[in-house]
Every structure is written in C-alpha cells, then in structure tokens.
PDB file of C-alpha atoms and ligand atoms in Angstrom:
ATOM      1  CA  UNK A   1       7.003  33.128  -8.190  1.00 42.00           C
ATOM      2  CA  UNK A   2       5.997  29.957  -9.335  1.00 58.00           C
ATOM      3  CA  UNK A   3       2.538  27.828  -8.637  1.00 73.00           C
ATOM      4  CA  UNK A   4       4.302  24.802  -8.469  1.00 81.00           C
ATOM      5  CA  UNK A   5       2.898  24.531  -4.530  1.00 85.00           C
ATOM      6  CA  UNK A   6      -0.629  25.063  -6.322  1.00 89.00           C
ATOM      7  CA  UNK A   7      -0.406  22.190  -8.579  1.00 92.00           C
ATOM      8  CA  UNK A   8       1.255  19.777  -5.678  1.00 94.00           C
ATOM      9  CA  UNK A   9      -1.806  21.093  -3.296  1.00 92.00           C
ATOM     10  CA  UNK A  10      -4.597  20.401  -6.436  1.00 91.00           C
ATOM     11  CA  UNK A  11      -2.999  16.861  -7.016  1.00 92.00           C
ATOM     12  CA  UNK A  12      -3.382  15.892  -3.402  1.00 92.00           C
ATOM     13  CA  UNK A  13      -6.514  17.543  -3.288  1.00 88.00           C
ATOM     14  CA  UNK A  14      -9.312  14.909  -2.243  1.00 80.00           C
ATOM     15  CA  UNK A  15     -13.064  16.222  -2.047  1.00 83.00           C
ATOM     16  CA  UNK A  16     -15.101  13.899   0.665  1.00 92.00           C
ATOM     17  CA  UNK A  17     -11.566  12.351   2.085  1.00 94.00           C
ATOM     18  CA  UNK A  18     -12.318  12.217   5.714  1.00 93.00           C
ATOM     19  CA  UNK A  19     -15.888  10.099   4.533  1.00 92.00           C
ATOM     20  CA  UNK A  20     -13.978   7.924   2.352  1.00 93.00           C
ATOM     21  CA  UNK A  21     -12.042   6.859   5.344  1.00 94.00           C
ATOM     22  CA  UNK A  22     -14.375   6.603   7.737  1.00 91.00           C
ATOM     23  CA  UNK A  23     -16.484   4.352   5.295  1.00 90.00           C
ATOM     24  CA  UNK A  24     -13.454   2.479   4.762  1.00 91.00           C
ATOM     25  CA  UNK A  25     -12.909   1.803   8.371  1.00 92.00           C
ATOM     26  CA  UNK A  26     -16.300   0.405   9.097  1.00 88.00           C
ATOM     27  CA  UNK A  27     -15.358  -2.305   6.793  1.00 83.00           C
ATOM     28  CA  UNK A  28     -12.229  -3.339   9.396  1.00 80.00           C
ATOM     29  CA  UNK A  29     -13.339  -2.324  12.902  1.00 79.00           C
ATOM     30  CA  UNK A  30     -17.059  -1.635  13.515  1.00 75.00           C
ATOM     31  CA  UNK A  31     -18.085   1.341  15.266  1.00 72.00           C
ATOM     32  CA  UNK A  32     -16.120   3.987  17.324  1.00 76.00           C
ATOM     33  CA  UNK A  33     -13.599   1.647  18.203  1.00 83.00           C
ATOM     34  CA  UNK A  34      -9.771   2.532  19.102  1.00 89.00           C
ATOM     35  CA  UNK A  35      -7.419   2.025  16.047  1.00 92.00           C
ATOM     36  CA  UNK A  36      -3.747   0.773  15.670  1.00 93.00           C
ATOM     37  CA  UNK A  37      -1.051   1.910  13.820  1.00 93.00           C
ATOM     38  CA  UNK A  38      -1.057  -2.139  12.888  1.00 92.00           C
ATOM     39  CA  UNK A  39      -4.482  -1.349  11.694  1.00 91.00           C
ATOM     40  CA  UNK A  40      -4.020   1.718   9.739  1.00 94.00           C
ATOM     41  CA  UNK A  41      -0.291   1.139   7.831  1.00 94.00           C
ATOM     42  CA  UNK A  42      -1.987  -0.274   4.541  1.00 92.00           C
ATOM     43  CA  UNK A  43      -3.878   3.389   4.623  1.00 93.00           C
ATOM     44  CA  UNK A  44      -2.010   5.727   5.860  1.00 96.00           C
ATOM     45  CA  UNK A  45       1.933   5.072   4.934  1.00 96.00           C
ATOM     46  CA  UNK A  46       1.988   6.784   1.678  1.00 96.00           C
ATOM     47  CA  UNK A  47       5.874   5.578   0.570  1.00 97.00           C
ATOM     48  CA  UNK A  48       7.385   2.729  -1.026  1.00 96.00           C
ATOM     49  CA  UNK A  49       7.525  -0.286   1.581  1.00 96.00           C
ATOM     50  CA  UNK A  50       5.276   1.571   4.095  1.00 95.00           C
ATOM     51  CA  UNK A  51       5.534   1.034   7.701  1.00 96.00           C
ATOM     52  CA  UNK A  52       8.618  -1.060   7.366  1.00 96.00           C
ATOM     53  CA  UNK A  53      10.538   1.541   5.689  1.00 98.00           C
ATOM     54  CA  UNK A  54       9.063   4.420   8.338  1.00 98.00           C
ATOM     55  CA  UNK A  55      10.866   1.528  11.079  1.00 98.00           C
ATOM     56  CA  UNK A  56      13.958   1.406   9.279  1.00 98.00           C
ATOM     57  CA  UNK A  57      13.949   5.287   8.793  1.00 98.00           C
ATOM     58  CA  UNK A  58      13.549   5.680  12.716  1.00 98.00           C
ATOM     59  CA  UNK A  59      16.004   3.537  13.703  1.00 98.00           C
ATOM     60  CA  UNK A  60      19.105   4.771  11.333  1.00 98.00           C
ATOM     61  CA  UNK A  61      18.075   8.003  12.701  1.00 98.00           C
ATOM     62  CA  UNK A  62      17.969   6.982  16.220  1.00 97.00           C
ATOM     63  CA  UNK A  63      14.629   8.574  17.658  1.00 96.00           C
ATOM     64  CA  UNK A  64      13.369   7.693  20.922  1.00 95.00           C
ATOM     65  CA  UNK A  65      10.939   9.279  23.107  1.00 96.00           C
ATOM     66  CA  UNK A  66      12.920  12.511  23.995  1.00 96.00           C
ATOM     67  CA  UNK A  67      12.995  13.765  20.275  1.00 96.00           C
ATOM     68  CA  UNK A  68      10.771  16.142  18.939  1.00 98.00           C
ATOM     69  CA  UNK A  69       9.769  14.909  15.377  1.00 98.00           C
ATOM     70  CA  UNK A  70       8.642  17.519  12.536  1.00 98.00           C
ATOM     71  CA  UNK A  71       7.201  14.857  10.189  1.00 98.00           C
ATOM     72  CA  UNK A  72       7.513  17.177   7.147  1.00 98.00           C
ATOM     73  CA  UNK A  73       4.960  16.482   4.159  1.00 98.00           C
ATOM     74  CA  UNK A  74       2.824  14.169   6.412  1.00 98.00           C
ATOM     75  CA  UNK A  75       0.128  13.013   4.358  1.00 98.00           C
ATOM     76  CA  UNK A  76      -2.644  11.542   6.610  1.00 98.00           C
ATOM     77  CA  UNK A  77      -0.287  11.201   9.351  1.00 98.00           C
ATOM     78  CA  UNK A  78       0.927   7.182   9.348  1.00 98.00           C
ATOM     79  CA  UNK A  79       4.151   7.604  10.174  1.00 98.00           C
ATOM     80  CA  UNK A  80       4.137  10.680  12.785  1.00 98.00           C
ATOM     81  CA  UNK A  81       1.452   8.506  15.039  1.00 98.00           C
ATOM     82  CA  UNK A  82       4.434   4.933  14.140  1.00 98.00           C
ATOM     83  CA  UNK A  83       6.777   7.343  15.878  1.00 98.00           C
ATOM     84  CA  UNK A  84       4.357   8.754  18.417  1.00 98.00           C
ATOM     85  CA  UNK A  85       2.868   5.151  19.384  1.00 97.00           C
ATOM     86  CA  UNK A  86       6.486   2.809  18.947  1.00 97.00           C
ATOM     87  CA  UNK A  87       8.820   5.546  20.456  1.00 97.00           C
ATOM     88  CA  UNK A  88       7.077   7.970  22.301  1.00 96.00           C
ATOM     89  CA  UNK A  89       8.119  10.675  20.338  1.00 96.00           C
ATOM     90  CA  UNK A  90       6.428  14.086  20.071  1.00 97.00           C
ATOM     91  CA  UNK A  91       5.638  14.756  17.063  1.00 98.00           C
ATOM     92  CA  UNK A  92       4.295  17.855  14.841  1.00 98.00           C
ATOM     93  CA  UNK A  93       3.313  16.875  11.162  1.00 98.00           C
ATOM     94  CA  UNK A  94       3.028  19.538   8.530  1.00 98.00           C
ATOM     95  CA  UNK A  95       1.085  19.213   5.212  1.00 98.00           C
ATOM     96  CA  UNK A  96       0.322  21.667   2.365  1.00 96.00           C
ATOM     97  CA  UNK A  97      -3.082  19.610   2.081  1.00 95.00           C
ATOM     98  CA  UNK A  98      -5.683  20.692   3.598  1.00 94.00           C
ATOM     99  CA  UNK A  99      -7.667  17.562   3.347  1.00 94.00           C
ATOM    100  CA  UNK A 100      -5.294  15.358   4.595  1.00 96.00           C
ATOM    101  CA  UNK A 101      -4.459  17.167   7.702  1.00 97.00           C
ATOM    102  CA  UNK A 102      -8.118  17.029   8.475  1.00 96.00           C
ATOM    103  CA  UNK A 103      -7.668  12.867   8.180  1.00 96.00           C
ATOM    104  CA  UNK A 104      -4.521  13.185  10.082  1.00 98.00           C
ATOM    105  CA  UNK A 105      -6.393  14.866  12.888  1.00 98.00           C
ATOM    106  CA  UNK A 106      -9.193  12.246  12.876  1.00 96.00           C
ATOM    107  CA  UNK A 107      -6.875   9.433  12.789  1.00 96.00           C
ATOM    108  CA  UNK A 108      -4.814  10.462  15.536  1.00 98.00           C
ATOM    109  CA  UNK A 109      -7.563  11.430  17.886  1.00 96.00           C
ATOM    110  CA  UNK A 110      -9.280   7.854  17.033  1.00 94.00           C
ATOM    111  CA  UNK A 111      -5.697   6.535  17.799  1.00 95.00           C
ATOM    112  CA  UNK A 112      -5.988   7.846  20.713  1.00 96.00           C
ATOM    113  CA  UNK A 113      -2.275   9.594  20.352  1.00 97.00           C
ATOM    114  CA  UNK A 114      -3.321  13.476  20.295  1.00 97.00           C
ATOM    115  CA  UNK A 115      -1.515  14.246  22.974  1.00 97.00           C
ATOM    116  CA  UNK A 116       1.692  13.629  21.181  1.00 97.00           C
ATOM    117  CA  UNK A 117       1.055  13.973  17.733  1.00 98.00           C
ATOM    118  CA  UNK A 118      -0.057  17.453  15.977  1.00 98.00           C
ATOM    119  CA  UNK A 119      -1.381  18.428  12.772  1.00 98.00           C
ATOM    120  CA  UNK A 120      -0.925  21.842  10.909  1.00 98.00           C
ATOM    121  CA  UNK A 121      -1.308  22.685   6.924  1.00 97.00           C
ATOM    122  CA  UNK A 122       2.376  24.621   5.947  1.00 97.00           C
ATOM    123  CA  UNK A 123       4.501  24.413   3.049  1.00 97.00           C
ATOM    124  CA  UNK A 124       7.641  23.380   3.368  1.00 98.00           C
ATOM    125  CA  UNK A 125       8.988  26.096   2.178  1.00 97.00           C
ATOM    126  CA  UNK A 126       8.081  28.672   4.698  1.00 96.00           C
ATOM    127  CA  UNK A 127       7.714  26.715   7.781  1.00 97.00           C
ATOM    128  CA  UNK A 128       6.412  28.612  10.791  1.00 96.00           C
ATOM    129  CA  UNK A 129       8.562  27.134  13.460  1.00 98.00           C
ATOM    130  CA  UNK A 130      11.328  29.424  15.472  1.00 98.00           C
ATOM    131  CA  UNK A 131      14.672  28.304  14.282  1.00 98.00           C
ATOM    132  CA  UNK A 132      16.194  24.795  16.215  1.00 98.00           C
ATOM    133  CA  UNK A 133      12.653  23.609  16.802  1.00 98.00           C
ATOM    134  CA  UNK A 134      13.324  20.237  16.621  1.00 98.00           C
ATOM    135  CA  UNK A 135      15.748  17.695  17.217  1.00 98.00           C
ATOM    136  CA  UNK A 136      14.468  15.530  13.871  1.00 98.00           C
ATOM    137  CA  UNK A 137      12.984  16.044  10.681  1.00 98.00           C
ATOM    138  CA  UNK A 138      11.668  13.560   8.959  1.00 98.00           C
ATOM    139  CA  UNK A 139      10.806  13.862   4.926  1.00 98.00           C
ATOM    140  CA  UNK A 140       9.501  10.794   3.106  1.00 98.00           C
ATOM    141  CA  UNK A 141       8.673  10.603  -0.260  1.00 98.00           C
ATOM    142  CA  UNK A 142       8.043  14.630  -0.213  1.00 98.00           C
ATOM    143  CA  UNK A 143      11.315  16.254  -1.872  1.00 98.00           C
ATOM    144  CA  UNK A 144      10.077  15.312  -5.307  1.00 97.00           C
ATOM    145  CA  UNK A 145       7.213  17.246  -5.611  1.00 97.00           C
ATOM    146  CA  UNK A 146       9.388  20.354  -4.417  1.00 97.00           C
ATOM    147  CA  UNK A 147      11.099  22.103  -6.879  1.00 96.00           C
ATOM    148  CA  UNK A 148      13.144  24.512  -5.002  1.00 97.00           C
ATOM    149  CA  UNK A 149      14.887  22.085  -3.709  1.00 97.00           C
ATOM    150  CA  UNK A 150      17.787  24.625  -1.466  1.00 97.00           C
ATOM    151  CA  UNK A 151      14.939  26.441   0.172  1.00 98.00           C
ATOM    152  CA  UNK A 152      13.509  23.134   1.380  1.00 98.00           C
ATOM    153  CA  UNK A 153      16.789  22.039   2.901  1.00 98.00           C
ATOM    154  CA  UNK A 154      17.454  25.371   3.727  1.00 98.00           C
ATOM    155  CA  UNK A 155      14.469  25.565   6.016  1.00 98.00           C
ATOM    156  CA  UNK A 156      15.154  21.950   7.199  1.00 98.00           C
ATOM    157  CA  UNK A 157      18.165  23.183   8.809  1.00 98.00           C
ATOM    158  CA  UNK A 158      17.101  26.446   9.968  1.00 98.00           C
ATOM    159  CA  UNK A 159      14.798  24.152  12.217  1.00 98.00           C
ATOM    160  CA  UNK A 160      16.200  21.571  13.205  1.00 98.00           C
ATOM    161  CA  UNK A 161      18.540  21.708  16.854  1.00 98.00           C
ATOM    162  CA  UNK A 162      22.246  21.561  16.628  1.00 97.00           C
ATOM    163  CA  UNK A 163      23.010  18.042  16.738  1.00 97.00           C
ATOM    164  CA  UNK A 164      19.648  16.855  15.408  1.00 98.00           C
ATOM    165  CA  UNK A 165      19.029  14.605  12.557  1.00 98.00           C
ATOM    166  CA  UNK A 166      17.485  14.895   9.144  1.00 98.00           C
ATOM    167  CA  UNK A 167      16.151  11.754   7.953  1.00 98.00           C
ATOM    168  CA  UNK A 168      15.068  11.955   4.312  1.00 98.00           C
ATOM    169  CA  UNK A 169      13.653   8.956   2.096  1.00 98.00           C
ATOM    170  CA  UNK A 170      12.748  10.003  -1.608  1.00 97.00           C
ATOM    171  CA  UNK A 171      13.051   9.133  -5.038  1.00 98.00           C
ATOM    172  CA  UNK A 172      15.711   9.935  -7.430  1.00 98.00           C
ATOM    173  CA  UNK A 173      16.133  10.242 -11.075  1.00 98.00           C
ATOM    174  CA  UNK A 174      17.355   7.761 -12.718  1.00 97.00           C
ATOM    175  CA  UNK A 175      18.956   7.261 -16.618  1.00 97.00           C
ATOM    176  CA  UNK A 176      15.579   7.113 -18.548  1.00 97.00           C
ATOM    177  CA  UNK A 177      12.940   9.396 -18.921  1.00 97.00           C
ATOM    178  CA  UNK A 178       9.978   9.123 -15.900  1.00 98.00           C
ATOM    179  CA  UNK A 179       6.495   7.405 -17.064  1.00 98.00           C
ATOM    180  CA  UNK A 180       3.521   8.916 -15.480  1.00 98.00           C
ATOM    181  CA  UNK A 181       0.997   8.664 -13.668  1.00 97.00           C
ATOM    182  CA  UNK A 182       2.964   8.051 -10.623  1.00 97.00           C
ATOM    183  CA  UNK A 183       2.015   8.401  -6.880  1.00 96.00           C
ATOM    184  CA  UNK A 184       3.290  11.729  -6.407  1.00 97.00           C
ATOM    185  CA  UNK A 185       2.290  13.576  -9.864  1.00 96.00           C
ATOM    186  CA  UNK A 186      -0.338  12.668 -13.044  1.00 95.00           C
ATOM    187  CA  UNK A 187       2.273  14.344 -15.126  1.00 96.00           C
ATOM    188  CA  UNK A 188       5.621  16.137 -14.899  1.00 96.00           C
ATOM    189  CA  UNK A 189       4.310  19.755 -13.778  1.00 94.00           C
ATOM    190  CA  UNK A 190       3.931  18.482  -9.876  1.00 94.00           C
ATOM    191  CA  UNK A 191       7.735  16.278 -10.484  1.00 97.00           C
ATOM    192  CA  UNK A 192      10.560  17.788  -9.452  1.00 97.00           C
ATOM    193  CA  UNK A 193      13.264  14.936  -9.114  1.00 98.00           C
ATOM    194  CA  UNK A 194      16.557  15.409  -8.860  1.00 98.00           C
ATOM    195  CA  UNK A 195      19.246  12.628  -9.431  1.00 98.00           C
ATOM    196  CA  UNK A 196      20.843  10.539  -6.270  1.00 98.00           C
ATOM    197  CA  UNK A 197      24.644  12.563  -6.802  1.00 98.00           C
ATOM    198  CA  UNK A 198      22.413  16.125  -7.327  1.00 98.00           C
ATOM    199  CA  UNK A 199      20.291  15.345  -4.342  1.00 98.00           C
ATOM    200  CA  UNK A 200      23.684  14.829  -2.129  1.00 98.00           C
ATOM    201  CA  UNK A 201      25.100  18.422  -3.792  1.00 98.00           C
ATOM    202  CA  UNK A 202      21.751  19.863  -2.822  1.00 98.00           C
ATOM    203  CA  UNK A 203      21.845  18.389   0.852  1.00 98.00           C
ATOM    204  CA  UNK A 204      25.784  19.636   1.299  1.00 98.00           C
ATOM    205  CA  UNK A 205      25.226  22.855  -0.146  1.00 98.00           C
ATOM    206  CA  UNK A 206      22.409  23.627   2.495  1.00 98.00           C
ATOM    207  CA  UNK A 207      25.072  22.221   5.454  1.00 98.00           C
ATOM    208  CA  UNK A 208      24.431  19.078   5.504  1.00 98.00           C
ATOM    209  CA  UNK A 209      26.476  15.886   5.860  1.00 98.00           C
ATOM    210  CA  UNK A 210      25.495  12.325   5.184  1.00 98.00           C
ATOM    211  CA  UNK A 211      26.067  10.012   8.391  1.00 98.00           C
ATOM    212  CA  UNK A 212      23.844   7.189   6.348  1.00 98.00           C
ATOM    213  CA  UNK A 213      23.409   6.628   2.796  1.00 98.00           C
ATOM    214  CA  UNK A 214      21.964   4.345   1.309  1.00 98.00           C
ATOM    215  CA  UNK A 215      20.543   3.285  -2.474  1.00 97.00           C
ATOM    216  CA  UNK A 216      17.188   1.145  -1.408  1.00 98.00           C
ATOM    217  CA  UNK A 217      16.182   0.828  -5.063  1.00 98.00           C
ATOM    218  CA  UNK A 218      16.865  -3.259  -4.594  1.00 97.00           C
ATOM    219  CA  UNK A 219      14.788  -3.727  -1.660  1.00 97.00           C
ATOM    220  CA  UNK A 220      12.252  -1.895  -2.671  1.00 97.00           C
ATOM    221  CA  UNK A 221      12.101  -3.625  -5.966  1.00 97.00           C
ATOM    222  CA  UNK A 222      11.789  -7.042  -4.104  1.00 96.00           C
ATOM    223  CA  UNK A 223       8.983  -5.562  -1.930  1.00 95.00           C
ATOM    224  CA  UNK A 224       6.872  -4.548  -5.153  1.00 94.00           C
ATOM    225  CA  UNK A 225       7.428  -8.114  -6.577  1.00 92.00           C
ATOM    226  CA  UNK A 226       6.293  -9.588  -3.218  1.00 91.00           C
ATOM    227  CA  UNK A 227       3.232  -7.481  -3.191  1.00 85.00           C
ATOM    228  CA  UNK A 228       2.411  -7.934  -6.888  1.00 79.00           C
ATOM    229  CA  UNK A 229       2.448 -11.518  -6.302  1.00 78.00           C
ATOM    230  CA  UNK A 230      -0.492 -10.831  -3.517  1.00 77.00           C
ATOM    231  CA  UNK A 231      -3.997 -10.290  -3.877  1.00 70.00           C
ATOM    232  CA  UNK A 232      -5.177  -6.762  -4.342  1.00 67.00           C
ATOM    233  CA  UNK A 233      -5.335  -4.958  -0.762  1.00 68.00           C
ATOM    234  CA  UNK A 234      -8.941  -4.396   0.087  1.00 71.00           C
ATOM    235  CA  UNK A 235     -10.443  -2.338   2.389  1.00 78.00           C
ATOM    236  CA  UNK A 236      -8.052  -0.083   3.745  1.00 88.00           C
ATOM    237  CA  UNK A 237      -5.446   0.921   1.167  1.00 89.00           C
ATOM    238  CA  UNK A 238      -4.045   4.078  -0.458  1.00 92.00           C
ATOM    239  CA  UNK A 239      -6.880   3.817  -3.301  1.00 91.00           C
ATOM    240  CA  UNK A 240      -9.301   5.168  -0.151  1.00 91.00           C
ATOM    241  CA  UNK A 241      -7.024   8.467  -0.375  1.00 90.00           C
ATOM    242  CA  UNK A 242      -5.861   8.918  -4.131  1.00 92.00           C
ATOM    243  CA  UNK A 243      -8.861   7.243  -5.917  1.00 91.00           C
ATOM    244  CA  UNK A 244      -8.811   4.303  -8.947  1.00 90.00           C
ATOM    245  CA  UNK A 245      -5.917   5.690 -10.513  1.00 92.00           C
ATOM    246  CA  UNK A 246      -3.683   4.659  -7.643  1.00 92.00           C
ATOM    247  CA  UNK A 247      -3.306   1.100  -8.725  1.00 91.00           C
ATOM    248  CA  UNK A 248      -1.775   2.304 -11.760  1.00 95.00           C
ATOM    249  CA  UNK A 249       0.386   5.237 -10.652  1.00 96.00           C
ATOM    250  CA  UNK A 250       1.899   2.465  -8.199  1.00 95.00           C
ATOM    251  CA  UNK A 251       2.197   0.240 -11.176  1.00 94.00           C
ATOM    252  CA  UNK A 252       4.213   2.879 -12.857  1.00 97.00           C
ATOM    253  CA  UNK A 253       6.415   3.328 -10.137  1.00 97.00           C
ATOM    254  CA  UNK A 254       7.449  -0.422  -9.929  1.00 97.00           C
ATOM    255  CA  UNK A 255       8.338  -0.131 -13.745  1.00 97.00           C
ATOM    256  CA  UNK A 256      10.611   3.513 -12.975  1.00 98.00           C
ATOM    257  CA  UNK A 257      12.587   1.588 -10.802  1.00 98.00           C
ATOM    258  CA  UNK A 258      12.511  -1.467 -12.763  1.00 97.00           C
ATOM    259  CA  UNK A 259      13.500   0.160 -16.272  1.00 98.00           C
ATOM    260  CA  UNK A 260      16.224   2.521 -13.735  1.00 98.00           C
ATOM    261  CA  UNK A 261      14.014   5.641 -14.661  1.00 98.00           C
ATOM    262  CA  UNK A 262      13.962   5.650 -10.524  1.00 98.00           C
ATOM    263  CA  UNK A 263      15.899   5.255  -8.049  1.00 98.00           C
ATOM    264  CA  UNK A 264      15.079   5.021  -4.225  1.00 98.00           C
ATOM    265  CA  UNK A 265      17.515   6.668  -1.497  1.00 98.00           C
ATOM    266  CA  UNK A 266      17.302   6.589   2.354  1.00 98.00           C
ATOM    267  CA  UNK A 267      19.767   8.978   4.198  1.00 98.00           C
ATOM    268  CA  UNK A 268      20.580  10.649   7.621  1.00 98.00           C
ATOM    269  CA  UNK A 269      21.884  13.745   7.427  1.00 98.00           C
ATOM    270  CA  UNK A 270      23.256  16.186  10.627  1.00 98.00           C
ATOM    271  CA  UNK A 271      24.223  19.591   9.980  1.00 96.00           C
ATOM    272  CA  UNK A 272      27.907  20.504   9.502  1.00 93.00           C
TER     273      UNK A 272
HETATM  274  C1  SAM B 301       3.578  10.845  -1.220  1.00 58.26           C
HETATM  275  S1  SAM B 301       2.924  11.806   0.078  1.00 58.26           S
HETATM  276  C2  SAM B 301       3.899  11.251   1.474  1.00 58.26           C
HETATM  277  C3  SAM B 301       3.194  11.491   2.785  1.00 58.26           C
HETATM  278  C4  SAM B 301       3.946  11.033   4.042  1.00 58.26           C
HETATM  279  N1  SAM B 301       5.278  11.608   4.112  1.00 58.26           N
HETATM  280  C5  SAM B 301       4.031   9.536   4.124  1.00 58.26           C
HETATM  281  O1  SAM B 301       5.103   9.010   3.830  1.00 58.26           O
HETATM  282  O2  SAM B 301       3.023   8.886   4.487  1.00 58.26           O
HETATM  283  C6  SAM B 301       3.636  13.419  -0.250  1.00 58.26           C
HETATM  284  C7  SAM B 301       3.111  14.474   0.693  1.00 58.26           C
HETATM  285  O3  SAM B 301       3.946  15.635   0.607  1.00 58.26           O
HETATM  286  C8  SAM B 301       3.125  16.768   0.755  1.00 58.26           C
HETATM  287  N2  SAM B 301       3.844  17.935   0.214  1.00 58.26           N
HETATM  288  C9  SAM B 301       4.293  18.114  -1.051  1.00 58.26           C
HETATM  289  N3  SAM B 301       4.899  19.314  -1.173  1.00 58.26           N
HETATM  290  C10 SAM B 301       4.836  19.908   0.057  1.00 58.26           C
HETATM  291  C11 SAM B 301       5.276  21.155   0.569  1.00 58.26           C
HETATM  292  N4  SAM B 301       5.895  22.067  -0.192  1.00 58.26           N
HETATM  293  N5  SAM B 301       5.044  21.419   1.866  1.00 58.26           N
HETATM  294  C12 SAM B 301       4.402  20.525   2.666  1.00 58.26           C
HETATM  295  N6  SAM B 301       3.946  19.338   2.224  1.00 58.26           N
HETATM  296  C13 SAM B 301       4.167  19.020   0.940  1.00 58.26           C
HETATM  297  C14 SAM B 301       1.882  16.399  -0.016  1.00 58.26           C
HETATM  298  O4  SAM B 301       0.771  17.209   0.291  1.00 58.26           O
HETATM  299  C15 SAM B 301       1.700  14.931   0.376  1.00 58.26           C
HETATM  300  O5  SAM B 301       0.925  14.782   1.518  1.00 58.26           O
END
C-alpha cells in the first residue's frame, strides 16, 4: 500500500480555504450576490487554458443536458457547475480534498446550480458509484498525481454506461527531466506522469479506445505567452486556492512545455 493518496491530499490541503474565497469575492461582487461561472473561471478552473479548454473538452465529448457527468478530481468545482450552467448537465464531482469540496459546495449553492451539481470527497481509486453510473467522465489535469494509473482507468470504466464517453485532459511526460514546483506537486513524490504513447497503452489496456486525440501542447503554449504578456490576475485567481507559490509553479509549467519536459493531451475515449 502506498501513501501516495496522502501526499496528493496534504499538497491540496488548504487551511482557511472557504475564507480565502469568500474574502476574495467581496473584492468582485459585494455582498450575497448570485455568481457566474463568467465570474468565477479565473478561480475556479484549475487546468491549463481554463474555461476555454473545459468548452472544448465538452464539446469533443458531446455532452448535453441528458448526460450525467462524474467530474472526477474536481477541485473547487469550475468546470462541473460550466457543464451544469452551459449544458444542463447533471453533474456529481468527486475530490480527495476535503477542503475543496467544502468550496465546491459553497460555490455551487451561491451559483445557484445545487440542484444539478453535487459534491462528495472520494478517491479515484475506489469510487463509490454502482457500476454504469454515468454516461461521462470527465478527468482534467488529475491523472498525474495518480500513480496507479490501471486502477484509475479501471474504475473509470467500471462506471461509466455502455456507450458513454471518457473525456480526459492531462499532462504528459515529455524528453527532459520535470522542474518543480509545478501546479499539481512541490516535488516529484505527488508526480506520477506518464508519457503521451504510455498514457494511450494505459487507456487501451483498461478497454478503452481513442475516438479524439489530440497533442494541445501548441495551443496551450500560445495561451501562456498571451497571458504572460498580461497583467497579473488580481482578485480572483488560483493564488486564492494554492497560495504565493502558485505564480511560480505556473511559471514552471510554461517552461515544461516550453523546454518539451511536458506535453499537454486532450482525448475522448469510449469503451471497447
Ligand atoms: C489540478 S487540480 C484539477 C481540478 C479540476 N479537475 C479542474 O480542472 O478544475 C487536481 C485535482 O485532482 C484531485 N485528485 C488528485 N488525485 C485524486 C484522486 N486519487 N482521487 C480524487 N481526486 C484526486 C486533487 O485533489 C485536485 O483537486
């Protein structure tokens, strides 16, 4: 047994979160107010090109409002209320952090979308759902802090309705070695990457095949260089939920994918 899920859960681990946010929100929309997901994607999309990427994501996957989403490795819950509030969807996020399921659920109700969105902690690797759950699962920029990678897709499957989709958008290895901090891990004991040709032997082994595949490394490198050129984000931004070192974990992860120590991969996946 390893405590790999320990580290992952310590690194997310964010002691006065939920005030944080709130504090931060005063500074954007005074009072008790209803939010947006407009309002809350420079918060609360925690993946390279946020809420565009989340959009594109959707789409290849084709989700509309009859599809019941697991948003697997939510975070605070950006992209399951995108879904919820631009589709309809229904849609169940999991997390294996406490404290961000607790923002999640705050977010959502001041969204006003709890009646289609949920919130539970899990891990990933044991998810308590009855098998063919779902008709989509949807896993950004969560498969590299995992390390066993075949129980992850494993349980993906197990879940997930014949016919549905798995839409997955995560970093890959690249050819150099990894320089850290980056968003997901201070160091390599919460990394577990796996290269773009090892991810798709992973993803086949567990009975999966691709119906869209696609290297976003590019784009995503012309999105950083757009935002660099920008002024630093204030108010609401991901700083609010990972602290000061954010600016230079995301820093780091421009230069991975710059120097090819990173690569980026979106893909759609249905089961064989
Ligand atoms: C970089 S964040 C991405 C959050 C969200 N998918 C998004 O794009 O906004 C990675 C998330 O994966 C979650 N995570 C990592 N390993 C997990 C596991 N084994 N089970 C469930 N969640 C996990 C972390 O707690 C964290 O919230």
């Amino acid at each position: 047994m390893t405590d790999a899920p320990n580290k992952v859960r310590e690194h997310y681990s964010s002691t006065g979160l939920l005030n944080r946010i709130m504090s931060a929100l005063t500074t954007v929309l005074p009072g008790d107010l209803p939010l947006t997901v407009d309002q809350l994607a420079p918060l609360d999309q925690f993946h390279t090109r946020g809420v565009l990427a989340t959009a594109e994501l959707a789409s290849a996957a084709g989700l509309d409002a009859s599809t019941r989403v697991l948003d697997l490795g939510c975070g605070i819950g950006g992209p399951a209320r995108f879904l919820a509030s631009t589709l309809g969807s229904r849609v169940t996020g999991v997390d294996l952090s406490p404290d961000f399921i607790d923002a999640a659920k705050y977010l959502t109700a001041r969204s006003g979308l709890a009646d289609r969105v949920t919130f539970q902690v899990g891990d990933a690797l044991h998810l308590p759902f009855e098998k063919e759950t779902f008709d989509a699962v949807f896993l950004q920029h969560v498969a590299m802090n995992v390390q066993d990678r075949s129980t992850l897709y494993a349980e993906v499957r197990r879940i997930l309705a014949p016919g549905g989709r798995f839409a997955t958008y995560d970093l890959v290895l690249g050819e150099h070695d990894v320089v850290y901090p980056v968003p997901w891990a201070r160091d390599a004991s919460t990394s577990f990457l796996l290269s773009e040709l090892d991810t798709r032997s992973a993803l086949e082994e567990a009975g999966f095949k691709a119906v869209h595949w696609r290297n976003d490394t590019q784009t995503a490198l012309e999105w950083f260089r757009a935002v660099m050129a920008g002024s630093p984000p204030g108010g609401l931004n991901l700083g609010v939920v990972m602290g000061p070192e954010f600016r230079e974990m995301t820093a780091n992860l421009a230069r991975n994918l710059r120097e090819n120590r990173l690569g980026l991969l979106s893909a759609v996946l249905m089961q064989n």
